[in-house]
GROMACS .gro file of C-alpha atoms in nm:
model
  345
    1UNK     CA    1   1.432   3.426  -0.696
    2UNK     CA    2   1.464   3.532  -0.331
    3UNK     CA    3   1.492   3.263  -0.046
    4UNK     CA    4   1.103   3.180   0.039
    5UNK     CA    5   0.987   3.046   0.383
    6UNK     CA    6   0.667   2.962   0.587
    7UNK     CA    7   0.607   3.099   0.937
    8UNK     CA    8   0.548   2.764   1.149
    9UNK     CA    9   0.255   3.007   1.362
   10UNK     CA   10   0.080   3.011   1.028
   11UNK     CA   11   0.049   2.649   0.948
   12UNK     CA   12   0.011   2.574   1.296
   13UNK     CA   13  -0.369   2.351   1.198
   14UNK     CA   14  -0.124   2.218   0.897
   15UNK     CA   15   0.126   2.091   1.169
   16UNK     CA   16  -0.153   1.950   1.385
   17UNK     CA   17  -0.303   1.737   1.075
   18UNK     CA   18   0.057   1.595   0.995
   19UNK     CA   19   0.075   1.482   1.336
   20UNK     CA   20  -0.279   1.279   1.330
   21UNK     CA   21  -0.091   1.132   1.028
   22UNK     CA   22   0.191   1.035   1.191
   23UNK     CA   23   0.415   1.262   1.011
   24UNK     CA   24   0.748   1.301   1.213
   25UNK     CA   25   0.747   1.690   1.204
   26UNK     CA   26   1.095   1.722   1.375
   27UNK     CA   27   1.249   1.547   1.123
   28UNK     CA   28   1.149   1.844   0.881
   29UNK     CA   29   1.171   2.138   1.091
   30UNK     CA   30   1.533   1.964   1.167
   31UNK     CA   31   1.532   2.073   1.532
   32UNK     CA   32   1.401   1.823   1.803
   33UNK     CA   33   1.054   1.825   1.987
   34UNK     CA   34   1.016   1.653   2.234
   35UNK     CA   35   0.756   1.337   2.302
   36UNK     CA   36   0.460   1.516   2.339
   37UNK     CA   37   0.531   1.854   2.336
   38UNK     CA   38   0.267   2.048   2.219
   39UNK     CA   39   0.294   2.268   1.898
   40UNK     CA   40   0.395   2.611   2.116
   41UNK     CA   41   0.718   2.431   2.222
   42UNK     CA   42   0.997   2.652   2.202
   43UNK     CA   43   1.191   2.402   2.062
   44UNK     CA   44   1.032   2.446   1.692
   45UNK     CA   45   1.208   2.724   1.442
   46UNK     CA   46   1.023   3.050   1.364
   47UNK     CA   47   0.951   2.913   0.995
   48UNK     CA   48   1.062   2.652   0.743
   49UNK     CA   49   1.175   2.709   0.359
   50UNK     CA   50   0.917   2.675   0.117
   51UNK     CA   51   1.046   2.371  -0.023
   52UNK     CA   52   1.018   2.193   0.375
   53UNK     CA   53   0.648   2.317   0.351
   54UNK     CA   54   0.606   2.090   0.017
   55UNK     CA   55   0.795   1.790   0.178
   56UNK     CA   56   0.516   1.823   0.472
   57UNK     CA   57   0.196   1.856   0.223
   58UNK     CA   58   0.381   1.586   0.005
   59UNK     CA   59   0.407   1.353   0.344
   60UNK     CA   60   0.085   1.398   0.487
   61UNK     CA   61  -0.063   1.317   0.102
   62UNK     CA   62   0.171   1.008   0.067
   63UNK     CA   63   0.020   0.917   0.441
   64UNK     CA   64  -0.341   0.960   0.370
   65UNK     CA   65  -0.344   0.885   0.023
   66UNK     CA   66  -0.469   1.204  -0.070
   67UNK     CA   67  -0.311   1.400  -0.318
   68UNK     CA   68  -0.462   1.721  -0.169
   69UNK     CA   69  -0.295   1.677   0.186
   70UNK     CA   70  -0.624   1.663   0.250
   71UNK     CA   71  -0.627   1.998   0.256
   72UNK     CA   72  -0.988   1.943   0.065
   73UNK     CA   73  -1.290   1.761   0.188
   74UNK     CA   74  -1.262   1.570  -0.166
   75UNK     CA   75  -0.994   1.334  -0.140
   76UNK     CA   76  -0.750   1.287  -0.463
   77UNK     CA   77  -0.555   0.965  -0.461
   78UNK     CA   78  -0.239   0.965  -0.409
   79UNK     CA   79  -0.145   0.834  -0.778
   80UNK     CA   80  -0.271   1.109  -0.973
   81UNK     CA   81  -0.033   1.319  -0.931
   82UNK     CA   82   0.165   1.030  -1.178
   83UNK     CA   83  -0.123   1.126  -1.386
   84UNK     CA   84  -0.057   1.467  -1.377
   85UNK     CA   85   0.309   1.500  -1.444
   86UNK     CA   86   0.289   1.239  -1.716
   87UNK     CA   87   0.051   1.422  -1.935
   88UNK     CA   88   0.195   1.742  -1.907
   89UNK     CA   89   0.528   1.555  -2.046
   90UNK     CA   90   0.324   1.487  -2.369
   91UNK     CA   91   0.254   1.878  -2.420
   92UNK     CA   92   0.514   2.065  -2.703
   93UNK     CA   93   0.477   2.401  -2.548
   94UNK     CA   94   0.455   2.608  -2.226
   95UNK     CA   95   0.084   2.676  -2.366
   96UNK     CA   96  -0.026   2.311  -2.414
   97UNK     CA   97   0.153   2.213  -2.076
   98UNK     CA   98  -0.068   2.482  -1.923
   99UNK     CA   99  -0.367   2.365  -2.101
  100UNK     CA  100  -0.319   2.043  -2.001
  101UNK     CA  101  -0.289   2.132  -1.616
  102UNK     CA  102  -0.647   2.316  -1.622
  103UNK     CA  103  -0.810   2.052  -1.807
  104UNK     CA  104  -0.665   1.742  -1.587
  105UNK     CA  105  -0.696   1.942  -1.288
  106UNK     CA  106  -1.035   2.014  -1.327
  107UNK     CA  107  -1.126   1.722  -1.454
  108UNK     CA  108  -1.019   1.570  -1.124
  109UNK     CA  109  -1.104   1.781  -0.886
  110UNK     CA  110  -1.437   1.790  -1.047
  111UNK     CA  111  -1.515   2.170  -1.077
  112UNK     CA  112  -1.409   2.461  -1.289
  113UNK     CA  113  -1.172   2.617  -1.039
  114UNK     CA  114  -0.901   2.675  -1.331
  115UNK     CA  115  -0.870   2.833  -1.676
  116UNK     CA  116  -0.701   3.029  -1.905
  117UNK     CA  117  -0.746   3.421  -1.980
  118UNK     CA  118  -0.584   3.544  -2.293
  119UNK     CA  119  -0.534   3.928  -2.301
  120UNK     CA  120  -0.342   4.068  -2.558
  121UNK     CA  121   0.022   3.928  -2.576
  122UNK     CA  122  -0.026   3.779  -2.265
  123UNK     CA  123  -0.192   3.416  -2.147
  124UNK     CA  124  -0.307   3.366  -1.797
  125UNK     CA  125  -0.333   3.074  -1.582
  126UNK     CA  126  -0.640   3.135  -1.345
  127UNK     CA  127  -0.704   3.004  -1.050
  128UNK     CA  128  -1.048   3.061  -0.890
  129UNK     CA  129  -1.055   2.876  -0.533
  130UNK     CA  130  -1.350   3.060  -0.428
  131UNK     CA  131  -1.617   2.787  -0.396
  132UNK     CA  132  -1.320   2.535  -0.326
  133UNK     CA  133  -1.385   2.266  -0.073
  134UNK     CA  134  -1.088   2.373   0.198
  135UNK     CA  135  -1.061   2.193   0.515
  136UNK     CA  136  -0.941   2.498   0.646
  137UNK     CA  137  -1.242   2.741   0.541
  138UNK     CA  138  -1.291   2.911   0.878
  139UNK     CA  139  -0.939   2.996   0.866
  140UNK     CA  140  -0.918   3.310   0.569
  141UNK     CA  141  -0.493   3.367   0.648
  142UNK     CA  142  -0.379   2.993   0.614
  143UNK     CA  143  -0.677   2.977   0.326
  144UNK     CA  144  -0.494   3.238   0.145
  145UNK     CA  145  -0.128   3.109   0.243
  146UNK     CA  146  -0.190   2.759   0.094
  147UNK     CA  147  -0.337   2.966  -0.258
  148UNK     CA  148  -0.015   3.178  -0.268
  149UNK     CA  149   0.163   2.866  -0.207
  150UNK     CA  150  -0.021   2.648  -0.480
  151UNK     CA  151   0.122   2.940  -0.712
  152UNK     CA  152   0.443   2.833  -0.653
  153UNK     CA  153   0.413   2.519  -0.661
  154UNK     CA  154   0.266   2.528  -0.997
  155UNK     CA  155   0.473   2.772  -1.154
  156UNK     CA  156   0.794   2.515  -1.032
  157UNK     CA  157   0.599   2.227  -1.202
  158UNK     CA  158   0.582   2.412  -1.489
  159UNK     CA  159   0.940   2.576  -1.503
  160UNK     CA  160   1.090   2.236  -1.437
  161UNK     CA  161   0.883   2.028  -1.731
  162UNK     CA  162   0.978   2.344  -1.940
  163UNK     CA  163   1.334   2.375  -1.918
  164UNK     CA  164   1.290   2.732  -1.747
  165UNK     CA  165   1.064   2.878  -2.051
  166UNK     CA  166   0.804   2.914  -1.757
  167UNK     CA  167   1.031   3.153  -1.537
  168UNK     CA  168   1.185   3.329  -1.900
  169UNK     CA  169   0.778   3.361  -1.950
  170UNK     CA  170   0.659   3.440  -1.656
  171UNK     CA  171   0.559   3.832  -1.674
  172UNK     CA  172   0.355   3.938  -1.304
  173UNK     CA  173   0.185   3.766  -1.066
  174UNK     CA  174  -0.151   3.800  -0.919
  175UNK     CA  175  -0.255   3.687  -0.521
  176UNK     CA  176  -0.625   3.759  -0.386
  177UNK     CA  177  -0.483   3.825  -0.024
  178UNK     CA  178  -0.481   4.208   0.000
  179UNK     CA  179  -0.106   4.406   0.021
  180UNK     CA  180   0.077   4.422   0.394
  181UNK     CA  181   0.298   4.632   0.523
  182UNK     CA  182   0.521   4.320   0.524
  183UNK     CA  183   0.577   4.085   0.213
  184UNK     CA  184   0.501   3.751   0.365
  185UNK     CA  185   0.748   3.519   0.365
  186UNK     CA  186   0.689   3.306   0.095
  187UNK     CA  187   0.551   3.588  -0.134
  188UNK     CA  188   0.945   3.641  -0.168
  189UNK     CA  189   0.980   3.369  -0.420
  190UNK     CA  190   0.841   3.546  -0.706
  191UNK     CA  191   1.114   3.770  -0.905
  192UNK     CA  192   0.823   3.956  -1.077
  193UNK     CA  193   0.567   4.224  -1.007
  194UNK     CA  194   0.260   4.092  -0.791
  195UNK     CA  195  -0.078   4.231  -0.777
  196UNK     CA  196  -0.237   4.223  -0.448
  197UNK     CA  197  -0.631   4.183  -0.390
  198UNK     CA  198  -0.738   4.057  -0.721
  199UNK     CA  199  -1.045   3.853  -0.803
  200UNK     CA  200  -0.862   3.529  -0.833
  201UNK     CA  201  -0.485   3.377  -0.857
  202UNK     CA  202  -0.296   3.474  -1.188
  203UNK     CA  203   0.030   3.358  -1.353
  204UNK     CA  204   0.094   3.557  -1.620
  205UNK     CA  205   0.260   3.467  -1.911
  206UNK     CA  206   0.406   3.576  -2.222
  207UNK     CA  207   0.204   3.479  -2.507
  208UNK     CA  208   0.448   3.465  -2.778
  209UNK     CA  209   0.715   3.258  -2.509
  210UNK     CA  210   0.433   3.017  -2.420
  211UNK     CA  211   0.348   2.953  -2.785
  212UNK     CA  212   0.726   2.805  -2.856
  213UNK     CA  213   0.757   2.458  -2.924
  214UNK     CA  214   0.967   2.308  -2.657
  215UNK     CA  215   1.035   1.916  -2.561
  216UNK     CA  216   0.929   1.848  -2.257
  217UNK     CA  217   1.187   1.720  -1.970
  218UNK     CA  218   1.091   1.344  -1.890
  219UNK     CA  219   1.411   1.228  -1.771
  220UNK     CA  220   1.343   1.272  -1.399
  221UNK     CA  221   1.072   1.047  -1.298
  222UNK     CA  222   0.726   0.913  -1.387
  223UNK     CA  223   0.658   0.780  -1.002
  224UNK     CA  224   0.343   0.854  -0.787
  225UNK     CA  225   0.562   1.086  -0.610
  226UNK     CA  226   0.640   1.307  -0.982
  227UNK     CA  227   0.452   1.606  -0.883
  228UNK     CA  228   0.613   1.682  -0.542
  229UNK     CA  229   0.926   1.557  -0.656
  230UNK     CA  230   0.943   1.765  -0.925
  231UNK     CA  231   0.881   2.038  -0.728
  232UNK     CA  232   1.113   2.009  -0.384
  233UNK     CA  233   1.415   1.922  -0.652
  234UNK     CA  234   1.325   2.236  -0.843
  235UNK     CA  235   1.346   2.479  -0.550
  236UNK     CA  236   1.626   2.302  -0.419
  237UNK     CA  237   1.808   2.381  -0.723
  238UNK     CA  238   1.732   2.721  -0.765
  239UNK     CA  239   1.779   2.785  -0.356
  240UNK     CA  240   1.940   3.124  -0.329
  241UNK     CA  241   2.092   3.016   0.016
  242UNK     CA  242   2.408   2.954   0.159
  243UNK     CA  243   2.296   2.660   0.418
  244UNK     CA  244   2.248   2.397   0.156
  245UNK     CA  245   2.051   2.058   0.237
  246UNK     CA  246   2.285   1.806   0.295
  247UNK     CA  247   2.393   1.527   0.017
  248UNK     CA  248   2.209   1.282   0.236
  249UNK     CA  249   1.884   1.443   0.263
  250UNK     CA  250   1.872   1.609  -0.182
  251UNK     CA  251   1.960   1.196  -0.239
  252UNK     CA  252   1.623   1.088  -0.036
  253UNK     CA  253   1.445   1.354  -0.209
  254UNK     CA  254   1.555   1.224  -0.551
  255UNK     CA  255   1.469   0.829  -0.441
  256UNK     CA  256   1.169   1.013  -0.315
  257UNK     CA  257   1.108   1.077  -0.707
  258UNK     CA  258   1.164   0.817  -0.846
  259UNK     CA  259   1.534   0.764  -0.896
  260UNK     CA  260   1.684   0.435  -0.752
  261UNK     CA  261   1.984   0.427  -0.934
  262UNK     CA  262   2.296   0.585  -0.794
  263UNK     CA  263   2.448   0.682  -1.109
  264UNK     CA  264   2.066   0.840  -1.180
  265UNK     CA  265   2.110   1.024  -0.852
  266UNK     CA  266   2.441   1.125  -0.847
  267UNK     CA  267   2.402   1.285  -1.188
  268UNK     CA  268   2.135   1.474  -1.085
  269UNK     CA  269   2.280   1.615  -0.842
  270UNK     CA  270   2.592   1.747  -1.077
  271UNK     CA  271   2.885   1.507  -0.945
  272UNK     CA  272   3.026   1.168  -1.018
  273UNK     CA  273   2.942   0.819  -0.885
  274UNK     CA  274   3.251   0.831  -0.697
  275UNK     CA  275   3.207   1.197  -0.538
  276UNK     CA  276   2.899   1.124  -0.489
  277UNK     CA  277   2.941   0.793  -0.232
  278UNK     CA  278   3.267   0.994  -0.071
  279UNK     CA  279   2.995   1.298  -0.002
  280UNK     CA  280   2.717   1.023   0.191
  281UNK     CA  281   3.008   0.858   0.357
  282UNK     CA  282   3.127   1.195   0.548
  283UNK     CA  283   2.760   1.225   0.635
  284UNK     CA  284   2.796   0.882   0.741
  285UNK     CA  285   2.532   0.779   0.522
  286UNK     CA  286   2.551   0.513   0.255
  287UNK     CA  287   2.310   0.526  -0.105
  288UNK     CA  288   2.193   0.153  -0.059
  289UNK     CA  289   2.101   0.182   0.298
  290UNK     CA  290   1.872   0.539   0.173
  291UNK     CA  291   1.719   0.331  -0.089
  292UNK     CA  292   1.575   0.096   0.166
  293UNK     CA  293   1.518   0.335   0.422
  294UNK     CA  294   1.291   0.488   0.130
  295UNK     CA  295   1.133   0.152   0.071
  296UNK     CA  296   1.058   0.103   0.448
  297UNK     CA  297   0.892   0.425   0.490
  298UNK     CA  298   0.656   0.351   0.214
  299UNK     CA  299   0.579   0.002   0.352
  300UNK     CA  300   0.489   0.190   0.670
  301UNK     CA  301   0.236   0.426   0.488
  302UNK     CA  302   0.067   0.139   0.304
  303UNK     CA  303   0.009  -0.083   0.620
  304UNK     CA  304  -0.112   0.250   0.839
  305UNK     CA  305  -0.335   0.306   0.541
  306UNK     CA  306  -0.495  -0.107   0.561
  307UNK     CA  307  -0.293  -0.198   0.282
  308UNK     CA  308  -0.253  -0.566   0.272
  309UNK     CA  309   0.124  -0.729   0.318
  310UNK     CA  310   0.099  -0.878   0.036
  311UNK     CA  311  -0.019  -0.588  -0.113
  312UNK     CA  312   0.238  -0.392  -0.004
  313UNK     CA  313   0.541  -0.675  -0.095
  314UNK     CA  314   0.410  -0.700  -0.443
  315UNK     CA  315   0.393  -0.288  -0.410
  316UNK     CA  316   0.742  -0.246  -0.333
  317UNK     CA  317   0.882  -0.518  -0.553
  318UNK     CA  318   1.008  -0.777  -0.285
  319UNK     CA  319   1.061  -1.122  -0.407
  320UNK     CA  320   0.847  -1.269  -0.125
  321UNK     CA  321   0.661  -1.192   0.185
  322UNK     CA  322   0.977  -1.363   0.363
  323UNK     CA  323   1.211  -1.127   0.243
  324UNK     CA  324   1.014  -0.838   0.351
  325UNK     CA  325   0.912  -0.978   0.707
  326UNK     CA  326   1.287  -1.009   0.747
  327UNK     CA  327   1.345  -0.633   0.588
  328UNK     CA  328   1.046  -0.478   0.794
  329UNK     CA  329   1.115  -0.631   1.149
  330UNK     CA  330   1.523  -0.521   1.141
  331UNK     CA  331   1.375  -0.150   1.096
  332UNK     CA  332   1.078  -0.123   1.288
  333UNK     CA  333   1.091  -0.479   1.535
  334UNK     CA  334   0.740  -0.619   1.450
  335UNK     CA  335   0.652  -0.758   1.166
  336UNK     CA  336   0.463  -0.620   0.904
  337UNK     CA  337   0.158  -0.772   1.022
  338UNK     CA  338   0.198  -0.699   1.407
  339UNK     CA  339   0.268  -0.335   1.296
  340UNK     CA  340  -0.015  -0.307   1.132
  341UNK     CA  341  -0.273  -0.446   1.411
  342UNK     CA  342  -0.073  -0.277   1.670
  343UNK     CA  343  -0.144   0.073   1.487
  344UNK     CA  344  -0.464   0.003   1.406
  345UNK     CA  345  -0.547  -0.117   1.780
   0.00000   0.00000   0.00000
């Protein structure tokens, strides 16, 4: 699995929407912009990893509520991707895990756009986005980026549920977007053949692997943010790169998932409790402070999106509105509520 990135000129109408959702895009291209520099600044890297590209969808979707990024003119909420990732966990094979991704996936989005082909030893996972409702019609090249990247990011989803029976599986790859001179970028992730200019998105599969009862992995989280989570942590773990993300910023994607304990955390990351503080400390970052910084972000979503304070105290499990007011005004100096009207003012 080859080191996969996104070309910032390509997503450029992606970067434009994160902004109207008040997505700090420095803070994931990791080099600074400055205040109202617009998107052609020099200051922004040639491209981002393909896991960066994920946190952004997964930000702008947290923002919005929209599981889709709102990359579709049909909103998904947020929570579904829970749904998702927790009825996949119920599935005893590759097979049922894929069948169970077409049928809830349609199901949601409210249109046939996925199925399964069976051809000989071989099962398929189709993806027809032909008559699918993209913001970004007009737009055919970042169109057909965002379907090579939903690839990935389903193939991860289903590697990392599956123990890595999905990549053992996994036998070519199909992409509608007709063959360059030039691989794109993230068209390097895949470690099998690909077909170029078919009718729709394929992963193909090995019938006989996809038929072998497995358990499914449900140790890593069942939170709103499962589906993303799932994924960033998967390509961070199989990263074939020697500039690794930080301890800080793999431990705010894991609290990002779900995880709030650090012993959860610090085993997932393949060290001990102790190692594991010592590592944040040199980065002059501490687990408890991430944890809140976590919580604080979220609060800030929910008010931009109308929620409620109370809403969004019960939400994040305060034990009173006090407690949060207190929380809320250290971080951002308003209160909840004065945030709130002064954003939506």
């Amino acid at each position: 699995m080859a080191q996969a990135t996104i070309l910032l000129e390509q997503i450029r109408p992606i970067l434009e929407l994160a902004e109207t959702s008040g997505i700090d895009i420095a803070s994931l291209v990791q080099k600074p912009v400055r205040p109202g520099a617009p998107m052609r600044d020099d200051t922004l890297p040639a491209d981002i990893s393909i896991a960066d590209y994920f946190r952004l969808q997964r930000d702008i979707a947290r923002a919005s509520d929209d599981l889709t990024a709102r990359f579709s003119s049909r909103k998904l909420t947020y929570k579904t991707g829970h749904f998702v990732v927790s009825q996949l966990q119920q599935a005893k094979s590759l097979l049922a895990a894929m069948e169970s991704l077409v049928e809830h996936f349609n199901m949601m989005h409210g249109d046939a756009y996925n199925s399964l082909r069976f051809s000989g030893n071989r099962v398929s996972l189709v993806v027809d986005d032909s008559s699918f409702p993209y913001r970004f019609r007009g737009n055919q090249d970042l169109v057909e980026l965002i379907g090579d990247c939903l690839l990935i990011k389903t193939h991860c989803l289903l590697d990392s549920l599956s123990n890595g029976r999905a990549d053992e599986a996994l036998q070519r790859v199909r992409l509608l977007r007709r063959r360059g001179t030039v691989i794109e970028s993230q068209n390097r992730f895949w470690s099998v053949s690909v077909d170029y200019g078919t009718p729709t998105y394929e992963l193909v599969y090995d019938f006989d692997l996809a038929c072998q009862p497995l358990r499914i992995r449900d140790a890593v989280d069942l939170s709103t943010d499962g589906l993303f989570a799932r994924v960033i942590s998967y390509l961070e773990d199989h990263a074939a790169q020697e500039d690794h993300k930080s301890v800080t910023a793999r431990t705010l994607d894991l609290i990002d998932g779900g995880l709030t304990l650090q012993n959860d955390v610090a085993r997932k990351l393949g060290m001990s409790v102790a190692t594991h503080r010592r590592r944040l400390s040199e980065e002059g970052s501490h687990f408890r402070n991430l944890l809140l910084e976590t919580k604080l972000r979220r609060a800030e979503a929910m008010l931009k999106r109308g929620c409620s304070v109370a809403h969004t105290t019960e939400e994040l499990s305060y034990s009173d509105i006090r407690a949060f007011n207190r929380a809320f005004k250290r971080w951002k100096g308003l209160t909840p509520a004065a945030f709130a009207q002064a954003f939506q003012s």
